[in-house]
Amino acid sequence: MFLRSAPNLPARPPTPSTVTAAPSQAGNAPAARQPQHFGRSAEQSPAESAGLWSYFWRGLTENYFNFAGRARRKEYWGYCLFWTIALIVVIGLGVFIDHAMGNLDNSELPAVTVGLSGLFLLATALPWFGLNVRRLHDTGLTGWLFLLFLIPTFGTVIILIFALIPTQPRENKWGPVPAGVGV
């Protein structure tokens, strides 16, 4: 189980002739910075499975603070589904702990449930905001319309209606058509 190096092969540092640089897009000219778009475009070949869970996980990891690009309906509703399931699990865990501590037997505040739920909501607020902005971009609308969410009740209904609008089947100013959308 011991690792040995080969006795006859000396270690050599890489020389400039063995190190190759990645070519730029236009020969030796510096590559122009392209805007980053979320996900895969419809023109690219599919890279990985795009299941509902992967949309939720990528929203919490890779796209935690991503307000650029587009998000198709499947991504939006997949995130909403697993966010709701995760919230129910967090609340259930909090209620279980509060019950074990006796916080539900009297008039005390169920502190663990409130604390865990609050932490979960704070941790997932930015990905949710970004997802809504990208969803509005996908329908051809500006992300600033998400501020309608601040209007009690009616704002939430308006954002829900915008989330139901189909994807624009062509490239728009926020990026290419997301992968998986029939063009």
PDB file of N, CA and C in Angstrom, residues 51-98:
ATOM      1  N   GLY A  51     -33.197  17.150 -14.583  1.00  0.00           N
ATOM      2  CA  GLY A  51     -34.355  16.778 -13.801  1.00  0.00           C
ATOM      3  C   GLY A  51     -34.761  17.891 -12.855  1.00  0.00           C
ATOM      4  N   LEU A  52     -35.917  17.742 -12.263  1.00  0.00           N
ATOM      5  CA  LEU A  52     -36.432  18.771 -11.368  1.00  0.00           C
ATOM      6  C   LEU A  52     -35.516  18.990 -10.173  1.00  0.00           C
ATOM      7  N   TRP A  53     -34.969  17.915  -9.617  1.00  0.00           N
ATOM      8  CA  TRP A  53     -34.063  18.055  -8.476  1.00  0.00           C
ATOM      9  C   TRP A  53     -32.815  18.832  -8.870  1.00  0.00           C
ATOM     10  N   SER A  54     -32.284  18.579 -10.071  1.00  0.00           N
ATOM     11  CA  SER A  54     -31.063  19.275 -10.487  1.00  0.00           C
ATOM     12  C   SER A  54     -31.318  20.768 -10.634  1.00  0.00           C
ATOM     13  N   TYR A  55     -32.503  21.173 -11.042  1.00  0.00           N
ATOM     14  CA  TYR A  55     -32.810  22.603 -11.113  1.00  0.00           C
ATOM     15  C   TYR A  55     -32.790  23.228  -9.725  1.00  0.00           C
ATOM     16  N   PHE A  56     -33.363  22.532  -8.757  1.00  0.00           N
ATOM     17  CA  PHE A  56     -33.367  23.052  -7.390  1.00  0.00           C
ATOM     18  C   PHE A  56     -31.938  23.135  -6.848  1.00  0.00           C
ATOM     19  N   TRP A  57     -31.168  22.081  -7.030  1.00  0.00           N
ATOM     20  CA  TRP A  57     -29.806  22.045  -6.492  1.00  0.00           C
ATOM     21  C   TRP A  57     -28.917  23.094  -7.151  1.00  0.00           C
ATOM     22  N   ARG A  58     -29.023  23.240  -8.479  1.00  0.00           N
ATOM     23  CA  ARG A  58     -28.234  24.268  -9.157  1.00  0.00           C
ATOM     24  C   ARG A  58     -28.658  25.662  -8.727  1.00  0.00           C
ATOM     25  N   GLY A  59     -29.947  25.845  -8.424  1.00  0.00           N
ATOM     26  CA  GLY A  59     -30.406  27.141  -7.933  1.00  0.00           C
ATOM     27  C   GLY A  59     -29.777  27.502  -6.605  1.00  0.00           C
ATOM     28  N   LEU A  60     -29.517  26.500  -5.766  1.00  0.00           N
ATOM     29  CA  LEU A  60     -28.914  26.757  -4.452  1.00  0.00           C
ATOM     30  C   LEU A  60     -27.393  26.779  -4.484  1.00  0.00           C
ATOM     31  N   THR A  61     -26.780  26.262  -5.534  1.00  0.00           N
ATOM     32  CA  THR A  61     -25.317  26.202  -5.573  1.00  0.00           C
ATOM     33  C   THR A  61     -24.754  27.100  -6.669  1.00  0.00           C
ATOM     34  N   GLU A  62     -24.858  26.687  -7.907  1.00  0.00           N
ATOM     35  CA  GLU A  62     -24.238  27.412  -9.017  1.00  0.00           C
ATOM     36  C   GLU A  62     -24.883  28.769  -9.279  1.00  0.00           C
ATOM     37  N   ASN A  63     -26.182  28.867  -9.076  1.00  0.00           N
ATOM     38  CA  ASN A  63     -26.907  30.082  -9.445  1.00  0.00           C
ATOM     39  C   ASN A  63     -27.460  30.796  -8.230  1.00  0.00           C
ATOM     40  N   TYR A  64     -26.723  30.773  -7.147  1.00  0.00           N
ATOM     41  CA  TYR A  64     -27.219  31.360  -5.902  1.00  0.00           C
ATOM     42  C   TYR A  64     -27.518  32.849  -6.052  1.00  0.00           C
ATOM     43  N   PHE A  65     -26.693  33.566  -6.792  1.00  0.00           N
ATOM     44  CA  PHE A  65     -26.867  35.015  -6.936  1.00  0.00           C
ATOM     45  C   PHE A  65     -26.860  35.370  -8.420  1.00  0.00           C
ATOM     46  N   ASN A  66     -27.574  34.596  -9.232  1.00  0.00           N
ATOM     47  CA  ASN A  66     -27.580  34.777 -10.673  1.00  0.00           C
ATOM     48  C   ASN A  66     -28.886  35.427 -11.105  1.00  0.00           C
ATOM     49  N   PHE A  67     -28.789  36.664 -11.601  1.00  0.00           N
ATOM     50  CA  PHE A  67     -29.960  37.377 -12.089  1.00  0.00           C
ATOM     51  C   PHE A  67     -29.906  37.549 -13.613  1.00  0.00           C
ATOM     52  N   ALA A  68     -28.914  36.977 -14.266  1.00  0.00           N
ATOM     53  CA  ALA A  68     -28.729  37.132 -15.709  1.00  0.00           C
ATOM     54  C   ALA A  68     -29.179  35.865 -16.422  1.00  0.00           C
ATOM     55  N   GLY A  69     -29.646  36.017 -17.631  1.00  0.00           N
ATOM     56  CA  GLY A  69     -30.024  34.872 -18.443  1.00  0.00           C
ATOM     57  C   GLY A  69     -31.503  34.572 -18.357  1.00  0.00           C
ATOM     58  N   ARG A  70     -31.815  33.327 -18.683  1.00  0.00           N
ATOM     59  CA  ARG A  70     -33.214  32.904 -18.771  1.00  0.00           C
ATOM     60  C   ARG A  70     -33.425  31.618 -17.983  1.00  0.00           C
ATOM     61  N   ALA A  71     -34.647  31.432 -17.497  1.00  0.00           N
ATOM     62  CA  ALA A  71     -35.032  30.201 -16.796  1.00  0.00           C
ATOM     63  C   ALA A  71     -36.357  29.728 -17.364  1.00  0.00           C
ATOM     64  N   ARG A  72     -36.379  28.539 -17.910  1.00  0.00           N
ATOM     65  CA  ARG A  72     -37.616  28.016 -18.483  1.00  0.00           C
ATOM     66  C   ARG A  72     -38.597  27.597 -17.398  1.00  0.00           C
ATOM     67  N   ARG A  73     -39.828  27.303 -17.803  1.00  0.00           N
ATOM     68  CA  ARG A  73     -40.870  26.963 -16.824  1.00  0.00           C
ATOM     69  C   ARG A  73     -40.520  25.717 -16.018  1.00  0.00           C
ATOM     70  N   LYS A  74     -39.931  24.720 -16.661  1.00  0.00           N
ATOM     71  CA  LYS A  74     -39.575  23.488 -15.950  1.00  0.00           C
ATOM     72  C   LYS A  74     -38.601  23.788 -14.812  1.00  0.00           C
ATOM     73  N   GLU A  75     -37.641  24.650 -15.068  1.00  0.00           N
ATOM     74  CA  GLU A  75     -36.694  25.032 -14.021  1.00  0.00           C
ATOM     75  C   GLU A  75     -37.412  25.755 -12.877  1.00  0.00           C
ATOM     76  N   TYR A  76     -38.292  26.670 -13.226  1.00  0.00           N
ATOM     77  CA  TYR A  76     -39.020  27.454 -12.218  1.00  0.00           C
ATOM     78  C   TYR A  76     -39.870  26.551 -11.324  1.00  0.00           C
ATOM     79  N   TRP A  77     -40.678  25.706 -11.949  1.00  0.00           N
ATOM     80  CA  TRP A  77     -41.585  24.871 -11.159  1.00  0.00           C
ATOM     81  C   TRP A  77     -40.856  23.738 -10.454  1.00  0.00           C
ATOM     82  N   GLY A  78     -39.754  23.251 -11.017  1.00  0.00           N
ATOM     83  CA  GLY A  78     -38.943  22.257 -10.316  1.00  0.00           C
ATOM     84  C   GLY A  78     -38.347  22.839  -9.047  1.00  0.00           C
ATOM     85  N   TYR A  79     -37.850  24.074  -9.143  1.00  0.00           N
ATOM     86  CA  TYR A  79     -37.317  24.738  -7.956  1.00  0.00           C
ATOM     87  C   TYR A  79     -38.429  24.944  -6.925  1.00  0.00           C
ATOM     88  N   CYS A  80     -39.590  25.409  -7.380  1.00  0.00           N
ATOM     89  CA  CYS A  80     -40.709  25.644  -6.451  1.00  0.00           C
ATOM     90  C   CYS A  80     -41.141  24.354  -5.755  1.00  0.00           C
ATOM     91  N   LEU A  81     -41.193  23.257  -6.497  1.00  0.00           N
ATOM     92  CA  LEU A  81     -41.601  21.979  -5.919  1.00  0.00           C
ATOM     93  C   LEU A  81     -40.655  21.552  -4.802  1.00  0.00           C
ATOM     94  N   PHE A  82     -39.357  21.514  -5.092  1.00  0.00           N
ATOM     95  CA  PHE A  82     -38.419  21.038  -4.080  1.00  0.00           C
ATOM     96  C   PHE A  82     -38.202  22.054  -2.966  1.00  0.00           C
ATOM     97  N   TRP A  83     -38.397  23.334  -3.249  1.00  0.00           N
ATOM     98  CA  TRP A  83     -38.332  24.340  -2.189  1.00  0.00           C
ATOM     99  C   TRP A  83     -39.470  24.108  -1.196  1.00  0.00           C
ATOM    100  N   THR A  84     -40.663  23.819  -1.713  1.00  0.00           N
ATOM    101  CA  THR A  84     -41.814  23.562  -0.844  1.00  0.00           C
ATOM    102  C   THR A  84     -41.610  22.294  -0.027  1.00  0.00           C
ATOM    103  N   ILE A  85     -41.099  21.245  -0.661  1.00  0.00           N
ATOM    104  CA  ILE A  85     -40.834  20.000   0.067  1.00  0.00           C
ATOM    105  C   ILE A  85     -39.796  20.243   1.157  1.00  0.00           C
ATOM    106  N   ALA A  86     -38.737  20.969   0.824  1.00  0.00           N
ATOM    107  CA  ALA A  86     -37.687  21.258   1.814  1.00  0.00           C
ATOM    108  C   ALA A  86     -38.233  22.096   2.963  1.00  0.00           C
ATOM    109  N   LEU A  87     -39.102  23.070   2.671  1.00  0.00           N
ATOM    110  CA  LEU A  87     -39.697  23.888   3.730  1.00  0.00           C
ATOM    111  C   LEU A  87     -40.568  23.036   4.654  1.00  0.00           C
ATOM    112  N   ILE A  88     -41.337  22.121   4.089  1.00  0.00           N
ATOM    113  CA  ILE A  88     -42.170  21.234   4.913  1.00  0.00           C
ATOM    114  C   ILE A  88     -41.292  20.365   5.815  1.00  0.00           C
ATOM    115  N   VAL A  89     -40.169  19.872   5.277  1.00  0.00           N
ATOM    116  CA  VAL A  89     -39.250  19.054   6.085  1.00  0.00           C
ATOM    117  C   VAL A  89     -38.645  19.891   7.209  1.00  0.00           C
ATOM    118  N   VAL A  90     -38.232  21.122   6.905  1.00  0.00           N
ATOM    119  CA  VAL A  90     -37.633  21.992   7.919  1.00  0.00           C
ATOM    120  C   VAL A  90     -38.651  22.314   9.013  1.00  0.00           C
ATOM    121  N   ILE A  91     -39.882  22.623   8.633  1.00  0.00           N
ATOM    122  CA  ILE A  91     -40.920  22.909   9.630  1.00  0.00           C
ATOM    123  C   ILE A  91     -41.216  21.659  10.454  1.00  0.00           C
ATOM    124  N   GLY A  92     -41.304  20.507   9.796  1.00  0.00           N
ATOM    125  CA  GLY A  92     -41.548  19.263  10.521  1.00  0.00           C
ATOM    126  C   GLY A  92     -40.446  18.952  11.515  1.00  0.00           C
ATOM    127  N   LEU A  93     -39.195  19.166  11.110  1.00  0.00           N
ATOM    128  CA  LEU A  93     -38.068  18.956  12.009  1.00  0.00           C
ATOM    129  C   LEU A  93     -38.142  19.912  13.198  1.00  0.00           C
ATOM    130  N   GLY A  94     -38.484  21.167  12.922  1.00  0.00           N
ATOM    131  CA  GLY A  94     -38.612  22.148  13.997  1.00  0.00           C
ATOM    132  C   GLY A  94     -39.719  21.803  14.968  1.00  0.00           C
ATOM    133  N   VAL A  95     -40.858  21.369  14.456  1.00  0.00           N
ATOM    134  CA  VAL A  95     -41.979  20.981  15.329  1.00  0.00           C
ATOM    135  C   VAL A  95     -41.592  19.762  16.163  1.00  0.00           C
ATOM    136  N   PHE A  96     -40.913  18.797  15.552  1.00  0.00           N
ATOM    137  CA  PHE A  96     -40.481  17.615  16.281  1.00  0.00           C
ATOM    138  C   PHE A  96     -39.554  18.000  17.442  1.00  0.00           C
ATOM    139  N   ILE A  97     -38.578  18.865  17.171  1.00  0.00           N
ATOM    140  CA  ILE A  97     -37.639  19.291  18.216  1.00  0.00           C
ATOM    141  C   ILE A  97     -38.359  20.107  19.283  1.00  0.00           C
ATOM    142  N   ASP A  98     -39.247  21.013  18.859  1.00  0.00           N
ATOM    143  CA  ASP A  98     -39.998  21.810  19.830  1.00  0.00           C
ATOM    144  C   ASP A  98     -40.892  20.933  20.701  1.00  0.00           C
TER     145      ASP A  98
END
